mmCIF file of C-alpha atoms and ligand atoms in Angstrom:
data_model
loop_
_atom_site.group_PDB
_atom_site.id
_atom_site.type_symbol
_atom_site.label_atom_id
_atom_site.label_comp_id
_atom_site.label_asym_id
_atom_site.label_seq_id
_atom_site.Cartn_x
_atom_site.Cartn_y
_atom_site.Cartn_z
ATOM 1 C CA LEU A 1365 101.652 99.245 49.593
ATOM 2 C CA THR A 1366 102.842 95.862 50.676
ATOM 3 C CA ARG A 1367 106.430 95.042 49.873
ATOM 4 C CA GLY A 1368 105.206 91.981 47.999
ATOM 5 C CA ARG A 1369 106.819 88.681 47.153
ATOM 6 C CA GLU A 1370 109.299 88.344 44.334
ATOM 7 C CA LEU A 1371 107.594 87.800 40.981
ATOM 8 C CA ARG A 1372 110.292 86.326 38.741
ATOM 9 C CA ILE A 1373 110.067 87.560 35.153
ATOM 10 C CA ALA A 1374 111.968 85.982 32.244
ATOM 11 C CA MET A 1375 112.157 87.877 28.965
ATOM 12 C CA VAL A 1376 112.622 86.591 25.437
ATOM 13 C CA GLY A 1377 113.554 89.658 23.359
ATOM 14 C CA PHE A 1378 115.301 92.796 24.519
ATOM 15 C CA GLY A 1379 114.670 95.139 21.585
ATOM 16 C CA ASN A 1380 112.578 98.329 21.435
ATOM 17 C CA VAL A 1381 109.756 96.921 23.546
ATOM 18 C CA GLY A 1382 111.800 94.738 25.899
ATOM 19 C CA ARG A 1383 114.283 97.499 26.699
ATOM 20 C CA ARG A 1384 111.565 100.116 27.287
ATOM 21 C CA PHE A 1385 109.783 97.667 29.604
ATOM 22 C CA ALA A 1386 113.069 97.104 31.478
ATOM 23 C CA GLU A 1387 113.571 100.877 31.830
ATOM 24 C CA LEU A 1388 110.094 101.405 33.278
ATOM 25 C CA LEU A 1389 109.923 98.288 35.466
ATOM 26 C CA PRO A 1390 111.940 99.563 38.447
ATOM 27 C CA GLY A 1391 110.150 102.965 38.310
ATOM 28 C CA PRO A 1392 106.479 103.607 37.451
ATOM 29 C CA PHE A 1393 105.704 99.958 36.655
ATOM 30 C CA ALA A 1394 106.817 98.634 40.063
ATOM 31 C CA ARG A 1395 104.043 100.456 41.915
ATOM 32 C CA PRO A 1396 100.954 98.755 40.403
ATOM 33 C CA LEU A 1397 102.725 95.404 40.651
ATOM 34 C CA LYS A 1398 103.498 95.990 44.322
ATOM 35 C CA ALA A 1399 99.870 96.986 44.872
ATOM 36 C CA ALA A 1400 98.958 93.586 43.391
ATOM 37 C CA GLY A 1401 101.274 91.907 45.915
ATOM 38 C CA ALA A 1402 104.336 91.358 43.713
ATOM 39 C CA ARG A 1403 107.886 92.671 43.767
ATOM 40 C CA PRO A 1404 109.136 92.134 40.212
ATOM 41 C CA ILE A 1405 112.625 90.893 39.445
ATOM 42 C CA VAL A 1406 113.937 89.914 36.023
ATOM 43 C CA THR A 1407 115.723 86.586 36.330
ATOM 44 C CA GLY A 1408 116.551 86.057 32.662
ATOM 45 C CA ILE A 1409 116.866 87.788 29.292
ATOM 46 C CA ALA A 1410 117.319 86.002 25.955
ATOM 47 C CA THR A 1411 118.201 87.774 22.701
ATOM 48 C CA ALA A 1412 119.340 86.741 19.211
ATOM 49 C CA ARG A 1413 122.657 88.584 18.823
ATOM 50 C CA HIS A 1414 123.273 89.860 22.339
ATOM 51 C CA GLY A 1415 123.430 86.500 24.060
ATOM 52 C CA ARG A 1416 121.470 85.355 27.110
ATOM 53 C CA ALA A 1417 121.717 85.975 30.832
ATOM 54 C CA ILE A 1418 120.134 84.270 33.800
ATOM 55 C CA ASP A 1419 120.536 85.203 37.446
ATOM 56 C CA PRO A 1420 118.066 83.547 39.828
ATOM 57 C CA HIS A 1421 118.504 86.423 42.287
ATOM 58 C CA GLY A 1422 117.570 89.030 39.686
ATOM 59 C CA LEU A 1423 119.591 90.750 36.969
ATOM 60 C CA ASP A 1424 120.795 94.335 37.309
ATOM 61 C CA LEU A 1425 118.566 95.796 34.573
ATOM 62 C CA ARG A 1426 120.465 99.059 34.247
ATOM 63 C CA HIS A 1427 123.664 97.139 33.647
ATOM 64 C CA CYS A 1428 121.933 94.871 31.093
ATOM 65 C CA LEU A 1429 120.573 97.933 29.269
ATOM 66 C CA ARG A 1430 124.041 99.485 29.196
ATOM 67 C CA LEU A 1431 125.590 96.279 27.823
ATOM 68 C CA VAL A 1432 123.057 95.901 25.006
ATOM 69 C CA ARG A 1433 123.143 99.601 24.085
ATOM 70 C CA ALA A 1434 126.927 99.333 23.799
ATOM 71 C CA GLY A 1435 126.454 96.371 21.432
ATOM 72 C CA ARG A 1436 127.911 93.971 24.009
ATOM 73 C CA ARG A 1437 126.635 90.552 25.011
ATOM 74 C CA LEU A 1438 124.629 89.729 28.131
ATOM 75 C CA ASP A 1439 126.608 86.549 28.770
ATOM 76 C CA ALA A 1440 128.958 88.626 30.950
ATOM 77 C CA VAL A 1441 126.298 88.655 33.717
ATOM 78 C CA HIS A 1442 125.077 85.065 33.266
ATOM 79 C CA GLU A 1443 124.977 83.185 36.622
ATOM 80 C CA TRP A 1444 123.414 79.833 35.712
ATOM 81 C CA PRO A 1445 124.357 76.663 33.838
ATOM 82 C CA ASP A 1446 124.935 77.277 30.136
ATOM 83 C CA THR A 1447 121.815 77.701 27.953
ATOM 84 C CA PRO A 1448 122.970 77.185 24.359
ATOM 85 C CA SER A 1449 119.711 78.393 22.729
ATOM 86 C CA THR A 1450 116.547 80.387 23.420
ATOM 87 C CA ILE A 1451 114.639 77.106 23.641
ATOM 88 C CA ASP A 1452 117.029 75.885 26.398
ATOM 89 C CA PHE A 1453 116.592 79.256 28.069
ATOM 90 C CA VAL A 1454 112.775 78.972 28.107
ATOM 91 C CA GLN A 1455 113.004 75.382 29.293
ATOM 92 C CA THR A 1456 115.238 76.145 32.277
ATOM 93 C CA VAL A 1457 115.060 79.792 33.362
ATOM 94 C CA PRO A 1458 113.846 80.109 36.969
ATOM 95 C CA ALA A 1459 110.713 82.240 36.572
ATOM 96 C CA ASP A 1460 107.026 82.650 37.341
ATOM 97 C CA VAL A 1461 106.132 84.415 34.098
ATOM 98 C CA LEU A 1462 107.562 84.613 30.594
ATOM 99 C CA VAL A 1463 107.412 87.947 28.758
ATOM 100 C CA GLU A 1464 107.674 87.089 25.042
ATOM 101 C CA VAL A 1465 108.763 90.082 22.927
ATOM 102 C CA SER A 1466 110.722 88.531 20.089
ATOM 103 C CA PRO A 1467 110.029 89.789 16.524
ATOM 104 C CA LEU A 1468 106.873 88.951 14.628
ATOM 105 C CA ASP A 1469 107.107 86.158 12.089
ATOM 106 C CA PRO A 1470 103.996 86.790 9.951
ATOM 107 C CA ILE A 1471 104.445 83.575 7.957
ATOM 108 C CA ALA A 1472 104.138 81.010 10.751
ATOM 109 C CA GLY A 1473 104.263 82.832 14.099
ATOM 110 C CA GLU A 1474 107.459 81.003 15.086
ATOM 111 C CA PRO A 1475 109.565 80.601 17.139
ATOM 112 C CA ALA A 1476 107.411 82.734 19.466
ATOM 113 C CA THR A 1477 104.558 80.183 19.507
ATOM 114 C CA ARG A 1478 107.031 77.507 20.566
ATOM 115 C CA HIS A 1479 108.407 79.721 23.357
ATOM 116 C CA VAL A 1480 104.862 80.305 24.651
ATOM 117 C CA ARG A 1481 103.988 76.595 24.477
ATOM 118 C CA ILE A 1482 107.128 75.506 26.363
ATOM 119 C CA ALA A 1483 106.586 78.121 29.068
ATOM 120 C CA LEU A 1484 102.941 77.126 29.586
ATOM 121 C CA ARG A 1485 103.925 73.450 29.743
ATOM 122 C CA ARG A 1486 106.315 74.425 32.553
ATOM 123 C CA ARG A 1487 103.365 76.165 34.215
ATOM 124 C CA LEU A 1488 104.744 79.647 33.752
ATOM 125 C CA HIS A 1489 102.233 82.397 33.036
ATOM 126 C CA VAL A 1490 102.866 84.055 29.669
ATOM 127 C CA VAL A 1491 102.492 87.696 28.649
ATOM 128 C CA THR A 1492 103.279 88.783 25.100
ATOM 129 C CA ALA A 1493 103.100 91.707 22.672
ATOM 130 C CA ASN A 1494 103.894 89.326 19.819
ATOM 131 C CA LYS A 1495 100.785 88.809 17.687
ATOM 132 C CA GLY A 1496 102.209 85.721 15.953
ATOM 133 C CA PRO A 1497 101.141 83.212 18.628
ATOM 134 C CA VAL A 1498 97.677 84.856 18.874
ATOM 135 C CA ALA A 1499 97.092 84.824 15.112
ATOM 136 C CA PHE A 1500 98.454 81.315 14.490
ATOM 137 C CA ALA A 1501 97.794 79.276 17.620
ATOM 138 C CA LEU A 1502 95.394 81.032 20.000
ATOM 139 C CA GLY A 1503 92.958 78.133 20.451
ATOM 140 C CA ARG A 1504 95.684 75.626 21.283
ATOM 141 C CA LEU A 1505 97.576 78.007 23.564
ATOM 142 C CA ARG A 1506 94.417 79.025 25.426
ATOM 143 C CA GLY A 1507 93.516 75.350 25.906
ATOM 144 C CA LEU A 1508 97.008 74.582 27.201
ATOM 145 C CA ALA A 1509 96.950 77.576 29.552
ATOM 146 C CA ARG A 1510 93.549 76.506 30.911
ATOM 147 C CA ARG A 1511 94.714 72.930 31.522
ATOM 148 C CA GLN A 1512 97.854 74.206 33.253
ATOM 149 C CA GLY A 1513 95.933 76.730 35.352
ATOM 150 C CA ARG A 1514 98.010 79.575 33.940
ATOM 151 C CA LEU A 1515 97.290 82.854 32.156
ATOM 152 C CA PHE A 1516 98.182 83.529 28.521
ATOM 153 C CA LEU A 1517 97.688 87.285 28.016
ATOM 154 C CA HIS A 1518 98.449 89.314 24.896
ATOM 155 C CA GLU A 1519 97.002 92.828 25.201
ATOM 156 C CA GLY A 1520 100.033 94.366 23.427
ATOM 157 C CA ALA A 1521 99.503 92.282 20.285
ATOM 158 C CA VAL A 1522 97.075 94.854 18.819
ATOM 159 C CA MET A 1523 97.003 98.616 19.500
ATOM 160 C CA ASP A 1524 99.789 98.430 22.072
ATOM 161 C CA GLY A 1525 98.487 99.178 25.584
ATOM 162 C CA THR A 1526 95.065 100.420 24.511
ATOM 163 C CA PRO A 1527 92.605 97.881 25.901
ATOM 164 C CA VAL A 1528 91.074 95.820 23.138
ATOM 165 C CA PHE A 1529 91.229 92.176 24.215
ATOM 166 C CA ASN A 1530 90.821 93.034 27.903
ATOM 167 C CA LEU A 1531 88.035 95.521 27.055
ATOM 168 C CA VAL A 1532 85.856 92.804 25.548
ATOM 169 C CA GLU A 1533 86.905 90.098 27.991
ATOM 170 C CA ARG A 1534 86.513 92.126 31.189
ATOM 171 C CA CYS A 1535 84.038 94.909 30.399
ATOM 172 C CA LEU A 1536 81.575 93.482 27.869
ATOM 173 C CA PRO A 1537 80.169 90.261 29.355
ATOM 174 C CA GLY A 1538 77.728 88.479 27.076
ATOM 175 C CA VAL A 1539 78.471 90.730 24.095
ATOM 176 C CA ARG A 1540 79.082 89.072 20.731
ATOM 177 C CA VAL A 1541 81.461 90.813 18.356
ATOM 178 C CA ARG A 1542 79.908 90.476 14.888
ATOM 179 C CA GLY A 1543 82.672 92.213 12.988
ATOM 180 C CA PHE A 1544 85.186 95.010 13.161
ATOM 181 C CA ARG A 1545 87.060 97.549 11.080
ATOM 182 C CA GLY A 1546 90.191 99.460 11.933
ATOM 183 C CA ALA A 1547 93.368 101.243 10.997
ATOM 184 C CA LEU A 1548 95.659 99.064 13.067
ATOM 185 C CA ASN A 1549 99.113 99.507 11.564
ATOM 186 C CA SER A 1550 100.732 102.681 12.925
ATOM 187 C CA THR A 1551 103.666 102.595 10.506
ATOM 188 C CA THR A 1552 101.482 102.835 7.383
ATOM 189 C CA SER A 1553 99.219 105.454 9.021
ATOM 190 C CA HIS A 1554 102.326 107.510 9.847
ATOM 191 C CA ILE A 1555 103.711 107.163 6.307
ATOM 192 C CA LEU A 1556 100.403 108.041 4.580
ATOM 193 C CA SER A 1557 99.893 110.954 6.937
ATOM 194 C CA ARG A 1558 103.381 112.334 6.215
ATOM 195 C CA MET A 1559 102.848 111.812 2.452
ATOM 196 C CA GLU A 1560 99.775 114.085 2.775
ATOM 197 C CA GLN A 1561 102.238 116.724 4.042
ATOM 198 C CA GLY A 1562 104.558 116.203 1.054
ATOM 199 C CA VAL A 1563 107.174 114.058 2.825
ATOM 200 C CA PRO A 1564 108.594 111.221 0.652
ATOM 201 C CA ALA A 1565 107.479 107.722 1.687
ATOM 202 C CA ALA A 1566 111.061 106.507 2.259
ATOM 203 C CA GLN A 1567 111.770 109.359 4.681
ATOM 204 C CA ALA A 1568 108.468 108.775 6.509
ATOM 205 C CA LEU A 1569 109.402 105.110 6.924
ATOM 206 C CA ARG A 1570 112.754 106.102 8.420
ATOM 207 C CA GLU A 1571 110.861 108.315 10.885
ATOM 208 C CA ALA A 1572 108.639 105.372 11.882
ATOM 209 C CA GLN A 1573 111.747 103.251 12.388
ATOM 210 C CA ALA A 1574 113.337 105.967 14.545
ATOM 211 C CA LEU A 1575 110.150 106.029 16.661
ATOM 212 C CA GLY A 1576 110.520 102.251 17.169
ATOM 213 C CA ILE A 1577 107.021 101.557 15.777
ATOM 214 C CA ALA A 1578 108.052 99.765 12.564
ATOM 215 C CA GLU A 1579 108.393 95.993 12.439
ATOM 216 C CA ALA A 1580 111.963 94.625 12.369
ATOM 217 C CA ASP A 1581 111.279 93.925 8.650
ATOM 218 C CA PRO A 1582 109.231 96.971 7.543
ATOM 219 C CA ALA A 1583 108.007 95.108 4.438
ATOM 220 C CA HIS A 1584 105.588 93.376 6.826
ATOM 221 C CA ASP A 1585 104.041 96.790 7.557
ATOM 222 C CA LEU A 1586 104.070 98.093 3.974
ATOM 223 C CA GLU A 1587 102.673 94.942 2.366
ATOM 224 C CA GLY A 1588 99.871 94.608 4.917
ATOM 225 C CA ARG A 1589 101.119 91.392 6.544
ATOM 226 C CA ASP A 1590 101.287 92.986 10.003
ATOM 227 C CA ALA A 1591 97.711 94.277 9.587
ATOM 228 C CA ALA A 1592 96.568 90.824 8.428
ATOM 229 C CA VAL A 1593 98.151 89.168 11.465
ATOM 230 C CA LYS A 1594 96.506 91.749 13.754
ATOM 231 C CA GLY A 1595 93.155 91.134 12.075
ATOM 232 C CA CYS A 1596 93.519 87.383 12.654
ATOM 233 C CA ALA A 1597 94.521 87.919 16.286
ATOM 234 C CA LEU A 1598 91.394 90.036 16.854
ATOM 235 C CA ALA A 1599 89.061 87.720 14.938
ATOM 236 C CA ASN A 1600 90.351 84.649 16.755
ATOM 237 C CA ALA A 1601 90.262 86.219 20.218
ATOM 238 C CA LEU A 1602 87.083 88.328 19.942
ATOM 239 C CA MET A 1603 84.942 86.446 17.411
ATOM 240 C CA GLY A 1604 85.923 82.846 18.195
ATOM 241 C CA ALA A 1605 87.268 82.483 14.642
ATOM 242 C CA SER A 1606 90.137 80.291 13.536
ATOM 243 C CA VAL A 1607 91.513 82.310 10.628
ATOM 244 C CA ARG A 1608 95.177 82.280 9.671
ATOM 245 C CA PRO A 1609 97.060 85.163 8.018
ATOM 246 C CA PRO A 1610 97.634 83.401 4.654
ATOM 247 C CA SER A 1611 93.842 83.262 4.111
ATOM 248 C CA VAL A 1612 93.427 87.046 4.439
ATOM 249 C CA ARG A 1613 92.743 88.994 1.205
ATOM 250 C CA ARG A 1614 95.536 91.539 1.391
ATOM 251 C CA ARG A 1615 96.837 94.590 -0.464
ATOM 252 C CA GLY A 1616 99.449 96.880 1.091
ATOM 253 C CA ILE A 1617 100.471 100.484 0.426
ATOM 254 C CA THR A 1618 103.633 99.925 -1.632
ATOM 255 C CA ARG A 1619 101.983 101.060 -4.903
ATOM 256 C CA ILE A 1620 100.342 104.166 -3.489
ATOM 257 C CA THR A 1621 101.822 107.365 -4.916
ATOM 258 C CA ALA A 1622 102.176 110.805 -3.352
ATOM 259 C CA GLN A 1623 99.812 112.139 -6.048
ATOM 260 C CA GLU A 1624 97.105 109.650 -5.010
ATOM 261 C CA VAL A 1625 97.446 110.569 -1.328
ATOM 262 C CA GLN A 1626 97.300 114.289 -2.054
ATOM 263 C CA ALA A 1627 94.364 113.963 -4.480
ATOM 264 C CA ALA A 1628 92.439 112.079 -1.773
ATOM 265 C CA ALA A 1629 93.277 114.831 0.720
ATOM 266 C CA ARG A 1630 91.982 117.518 -1.700
ATOM 267 C CA ALA A 1631 88.738 115.519 -1.988
ATOM 268 C CA GLY A 1632 88.367 115.530 1.829
ATOM 269 C CA ARG A 1633 89.545 111.957 2.293
ATOM 270 C CA ARG A 1634 92.452 110.169 3.936
ATOM 271 C CA LEU A 1635 94.053 107.061 2.553
ATOM 272 C CA ARG A 1636 94.519 104.514 5.332
ATOM 273 C CA LEU A 1637 95.306 100.797 5.412
ATOM 274 C CA ILE A 1638 92.057 99.307 6.731
ATOM 275 C CA VAL A 1639 91.379 95.843 8.165
ATOM 276 C CA ARG A 1640 87.794 94.587 7.957
ATOM 277 C CA ALA A 1641 86.302 91.418 9.450
ATOM 278 C CA ARG A 1642 82.780 90.084 9.057
ATOM 279 C CA ARG A 1643 80.933 86.842 9.562
ATOM 280 C CA ASP A 1644 80.059 85.014 6.380
ATOM 281 C CA GLY A 1645 77.915 81.992 7.243
ATOM 282 C CA GLY A 1646 79.922 79.990 9.754
ATOM 283 C CA ALA A 1647 83.256 81.552 8.771
ATOM 284 C CA VAL A 1648 84.903 84.900 9.468
ATOM 285 C CA ARG A 1649 86.309 86.725 6.422
ATOM 286 C CA LEU A 1650 89.115 89.257 6.671
ATOM 287 C CA ARG A 1651 90.331 91.852 4.216
ATOM 288 C CA VAL A 1652 93.259 94.302 4.363
ATOM 289 C CA ALA A 1653 93.402 97.119 1.785
ATOM 290 C CA PRO A 1654 94.029 100.858 1.461
ATOM 291 C CA GLU A 1655 90.748 102.810 1.557
ATOM 292 C CA LYS A 1656 89.900 106.462 0.974
ATOM 293 C CA VAL A 1657 88.176 107.298 4.241
ATOM 294 C CA PRO A 1658 86.110 110.509 4.508
ATOM 295 C CA LEU A 1659 87.389 113.022 7.076
ATOM 296 C CA GLY A 1660 85.150 112.761 10.117
ATOM 297 C CA ASP A 1661 84.889 108.979 9.849
ATOM 298 C CA PRO A 1662 86.443 107.363 12.957
ATOM 299 C CA LEU A 1663 88.818 105.451 10.649
ATOM 300 C CA ALA A 1664 90.352 108.694 9.319
ATOM 301 C CA VAL A 1665 92.954 108.855 12.074
ATOM 302 C CA SER A 1666 95.875 111.274 11.871
ATOM 303 C CA GLY A 1667 99.593 110.569 12.286
ATOM 304 C CA ALA A 1668 100.473 107.212 13.786
ATOM 305 C CA ASP A 1669 97.130 106.976 15.629
ATOM 306 C CA ALA A 1670 95.320 103.640 15.524
ATOM 307 C CA VAL A 1671 91.591 102.990 15.673
ATOM 308 C CA LEU A 1672 89.331 99.982 16.014
ATOM 309 C CA VAL A 1673 85.533 99.960 15.669
ATOM 310 C CA LEU A 1674 83.860 96.848 17.063
ATOM 311 C CA GLU A 1675 80.448 95.902 15.664
ATOM 312 C CA THR A 1676 78.528 94.125 18.429
ATOM 313 C CA ASP A 1677 75.080 92.662 19.090
ATOM 314 C CA LEU A 1678 74.215 94.152 22.491
ATOM 315 C CA MET A 1679 76.293 97.342 22.463
ATOM 316 C CA GLY A 1680 76.094 98.584 18.872
ATOM 317 C CA GLU A 1681 79.376 100.025 17.660
ATOM 318 C CA ILE A 1682 82.219 100.730 20.066
ATOM 319 C CA GLY A 1683 85.276 102.675 18.893
ATOM 320 C CA VAL A 1684 88.688 102.755 20.542
ATOM 321 C CA ILE A 1685 91.401 105.213 19.486
ATOM 322 C CA GLU A 1686 95.049 105.154 20.472
ATOM 323 C CA GLY A 1687 96.687 108.546 20.091
ATOM 324 C CA GLY A 1688 100.285 108.556 18.837
ATOM 325 C CA GLY A 1689 101.106 104.923 19.525
ATOM 326 C CA ASN A 1690 104.670 104.403 20.654
ATOM 327 C CA VAL A 1691 106.791 101.864 22.372
ATOM 328 C CA ASP A 1692 105.882 103.163 25.858
ATOM 329 C CA GLN A 1693 102.325 102.048 25.261
ATOM 330 C CA THR A 1694 103.430 98.574 24.212
ATOM 331 C CA ALA A 1695 105.537 98.347 27.361
ATOM 332 C CA TYR A 1696 102.428 99.403 29.298
ATOM 333 C CA ALA A 1697 100.461 96.517 27.725
ATOM 334 C CA LEU A 1698 102.994 94.118 29.251
ATOM 335 C CA LEU A 1699 102.538 95.824 32.610
ATOM 336 C CA ALA A 1700 98.714 95.672 32.440
ATOM 337 C CA ASP A 1701 98.863 91.930 31.732
ATOM 338 C CA LEU A 1702 101.517 91.407 34.414
ATOM 339 C CA VAL A 1703 99.267 93.060 37.004
ATOM 340 C CA ALA A 1704 96.605 90.449 36.135
ATOM 341 C CA VAL A 1705 99.250 87.722 36.430
ATOM 342 C CA ALA A 1706 100.441 89.142 39.763
ATOM 343 C CA GLY A 1707 96.871 89.003 41.083
ATOM 344 C CA ALA A 1708 96.424 85.351 40.071
ATOM 345 C CA TRP A 1709 99.899 84.483 41.295
ATOM 346 C CA SER A 1710 99.407 86.188 44.689
ATOM 347 C CA ARG A 1711 96.100 84.381 45.208
ATOM 348 C CA GLU A 1712 97.967 81.120 44.593
ATOM 349 C CA GLY A 1713 100.530 81.866 47.281
ATOM 350 C CA GLY A 1714 103.219 83.531 45.227
ATOM 351 C CA ARG A 1715 105.356 80.776 43.787
ATOM 352 C CA THR A 1716 105.030 78.895 40.535
ATOM 353 C CA ARG A 1717 105.370 75.153 40.891
ATOM 354 C CA LEU A 1718 107.481 74.236 37.886
ATOM 355 C CA CYS A 1719 106.831 71.212 35.714
ATOM 356 C CA GLY A 1720 109.034 69.698 33.015
HETATM 357 N N1 NAP B 2287 107.667 98.241 18.606
HETATM 358 C C1 NAP B 2287 106.371 98.402 18.783
HETATM 359 O O1 NAP B 2287 105.867 99.536 18.852
HETATM 360 C C2 NAP B 2287 105.456 97.197 18.947
HETATM 361 C C3 NAP B 2287 104.103 97.416 19.185
HETATM 362 C C4 NAP B 2287 103.252 96.316 19.399
HETATM 363 C C5 NAP B 2287 103.771 95.047 19.330
HETATM 364 N N2 NAP B 2287 105.099 94.857 19.056
HETATM 365 C C6 NAP B 2287 105.615 93.484 19.003
HETATM 366 O O2 NAP B 2287 106.536 93.299 20.062
HETATM 367 C C7 NAP B 2287 107.564 92.393 19.650
HETATM 368 C C8 NAP B 2287 108.924 93.046 19.872
HETATM 369 O O3 NAP B 2287 108.999 94.221 19.092
HETATM 370 P P1 NAP B 2287 110.313 95.122 19.115
HETATM 371 O O4 NAP B 2287 109.966 96.371 18.398
HETATM 372 O O5 NAP B 2287 110.876 95.175 20.494
HETATM 373 O O6 NAP B 2287 111.288 94.222 18.201
HETATM 374 P P2 NAP B 2287 112.878 94.396 18.040
HETATM 375 O O7 NAP B 2287 113.310 95.768 18.420
HETATM 376 O O8 NAP B 2287 113.210 93.878 16.689
HETATM 377 O O9 NAP B 2287 113.491 93.406 19.152
HETATM 378 C C9 NAP B 2287 113.359 92.014 19.062
HETATM 379 C C10 NAP B 2287 114.201 91.366 20.154
HETATM 380 O O10 NAP B 2287 114.039 89.949 20.051
HETATM 381 C C11 NAP B 2287 115.349 89.343 20.021
HETATM 382 N N3 NAP B 2287 115.228 88.081 19.293
HETATM 383 C C12 NAP B 2287 115.051 87.854 17.981
HETATM 384 N N4 NAP B 2287 114.947 86.538 17.730
HETATM 385 C C13 NAP B 2287 115.119 85.926 18.926
HETATM 386 C C14 NAP B 2287 115.157 84.566 19.334
HETATM 387 N N5 NAP B 2287 114.978 83.545 18.478
HETATM 388 N N6 NAP B 2287 115.371 84.306 20.647
HETATM 389 C C15 NAP B 2287 115.539 85.294 21.548
HETATM 390 N N7 NAP B 2287 115.495 86.595 21.217
HETATM 391 C C16 NAP B 2287 115.279 86.889 19.920
HETATM 392 C C17 NAP B 2287 116.241 90.363 19.386
HETATM 393 O O11 NAP B 2287 117.589 90.080 19.746
HETATM 394 P P3 NAP B 2287 118.796 91.094 19.364
HETATM 395 O O12 NAP B 2287 118.665 92.253 20.312
HETATM 396 O O13 NAP B 2287 120.028 90.340 19.674
HETATM 397 O O14 NAP B 2287 118.579 91.457 17.953
HETATM 398 C C18 NAP B 2287 115.705 91.637 20.040
HETATM 399 O O15 NAP B 2287 116.243 91.785 21.324
HETATM 400 C C19 NAP B 2287 107.272 92.043 18.184
HETATM 401 O O16 NAP B 2287 106.596 90.811 18.119
HETATM 402 C C20 NAP B 2287 106.378 93.174 17.721
HETATM 403 O O17 NAP B 2287 105.487 92.775 16.685
HETATM 404 C C21 NAP B 2287 105.959 95.900 18.886
#
């Protein structure tokens, strides 16, 4: 392993995903980055209620984790001119790459899309697990990244670290994705699976929240908005579509009763919240709805597992399953994308020339 040059990472968001990433970065995540020629340091962290911190020489991550876990603010370790807002932070933080892990806004994809745009304009690479920018602004952000000669990578936006975007992009050259179907929302799969076992829905939701897999506002999971945003992110990235979440036909699981779930189970079926996409003339149509899936069908996943079946022209159907999705796998998605960034960044000579 080479020691590598410093790859300066700035983070927006230090919640379940951001903190797990920060825990793993100095340990198992440092090795693949070093192999790609980079020694990662985190030069800035921005949050909503825990303040912001920038240190151009690298923050002490353990100390930052301790502060936030104790409910204290990060400002105590800030070593840079004042940044009164997250926007100021993104505009000024000394960094080579922005890791965007703020909460999903399923209505407009903001302010994450703005954070991504500002970072790309400054010629920072961007890595995100936030599906908002991918569902609402992928075409524009990809165009901006291309013009700036930077990477905009978002593997963690759907199915955490299980390769979906990178699978098609890197391993399936020339393949056209004609459609897809999947159980993509782990929270609803967990809840429906626990309801099969007789656990009340409210308790199952609390379990999903304790696992860190539920959205900050769990109504986005239950009402199918998260699944709709994921469907749009996939359709836009893999099928060249330009669909937006409000145009998705959507029904969530809020009205599903324990009796319904158990009757389906007795009939050899599992209720799951399914996303389907298909081409319809020139457009791509998306639908999110609970379906009674026969046991044995790839969509009949158990627990919080997620599954995606891609329908392609040259490769038939390809299924990808993520077993027991958790926040470690989302943190891994950030790592996988950062390794790609580190490769591009090393080839360029290891320093981002900042603009703006
Ligand atoms: N959790 C998962 O398993 C998972 C899986 C795949 C994708 N994702 C995506 O990853 C992202 C992060 O998820 P999470 O579970 O880590 O969320 P989370 O626990 O709610 O954490 C969100 C973080 O963002 C900060 N934040 C909120 N608004 C901000 C703003 N305007 N500027 C700066 N920071 C802001 C919050 O600050 P405070 O700490 O001060 O509240 C918090 O640190 C989401 O987009 C989610 O959809 C999550």
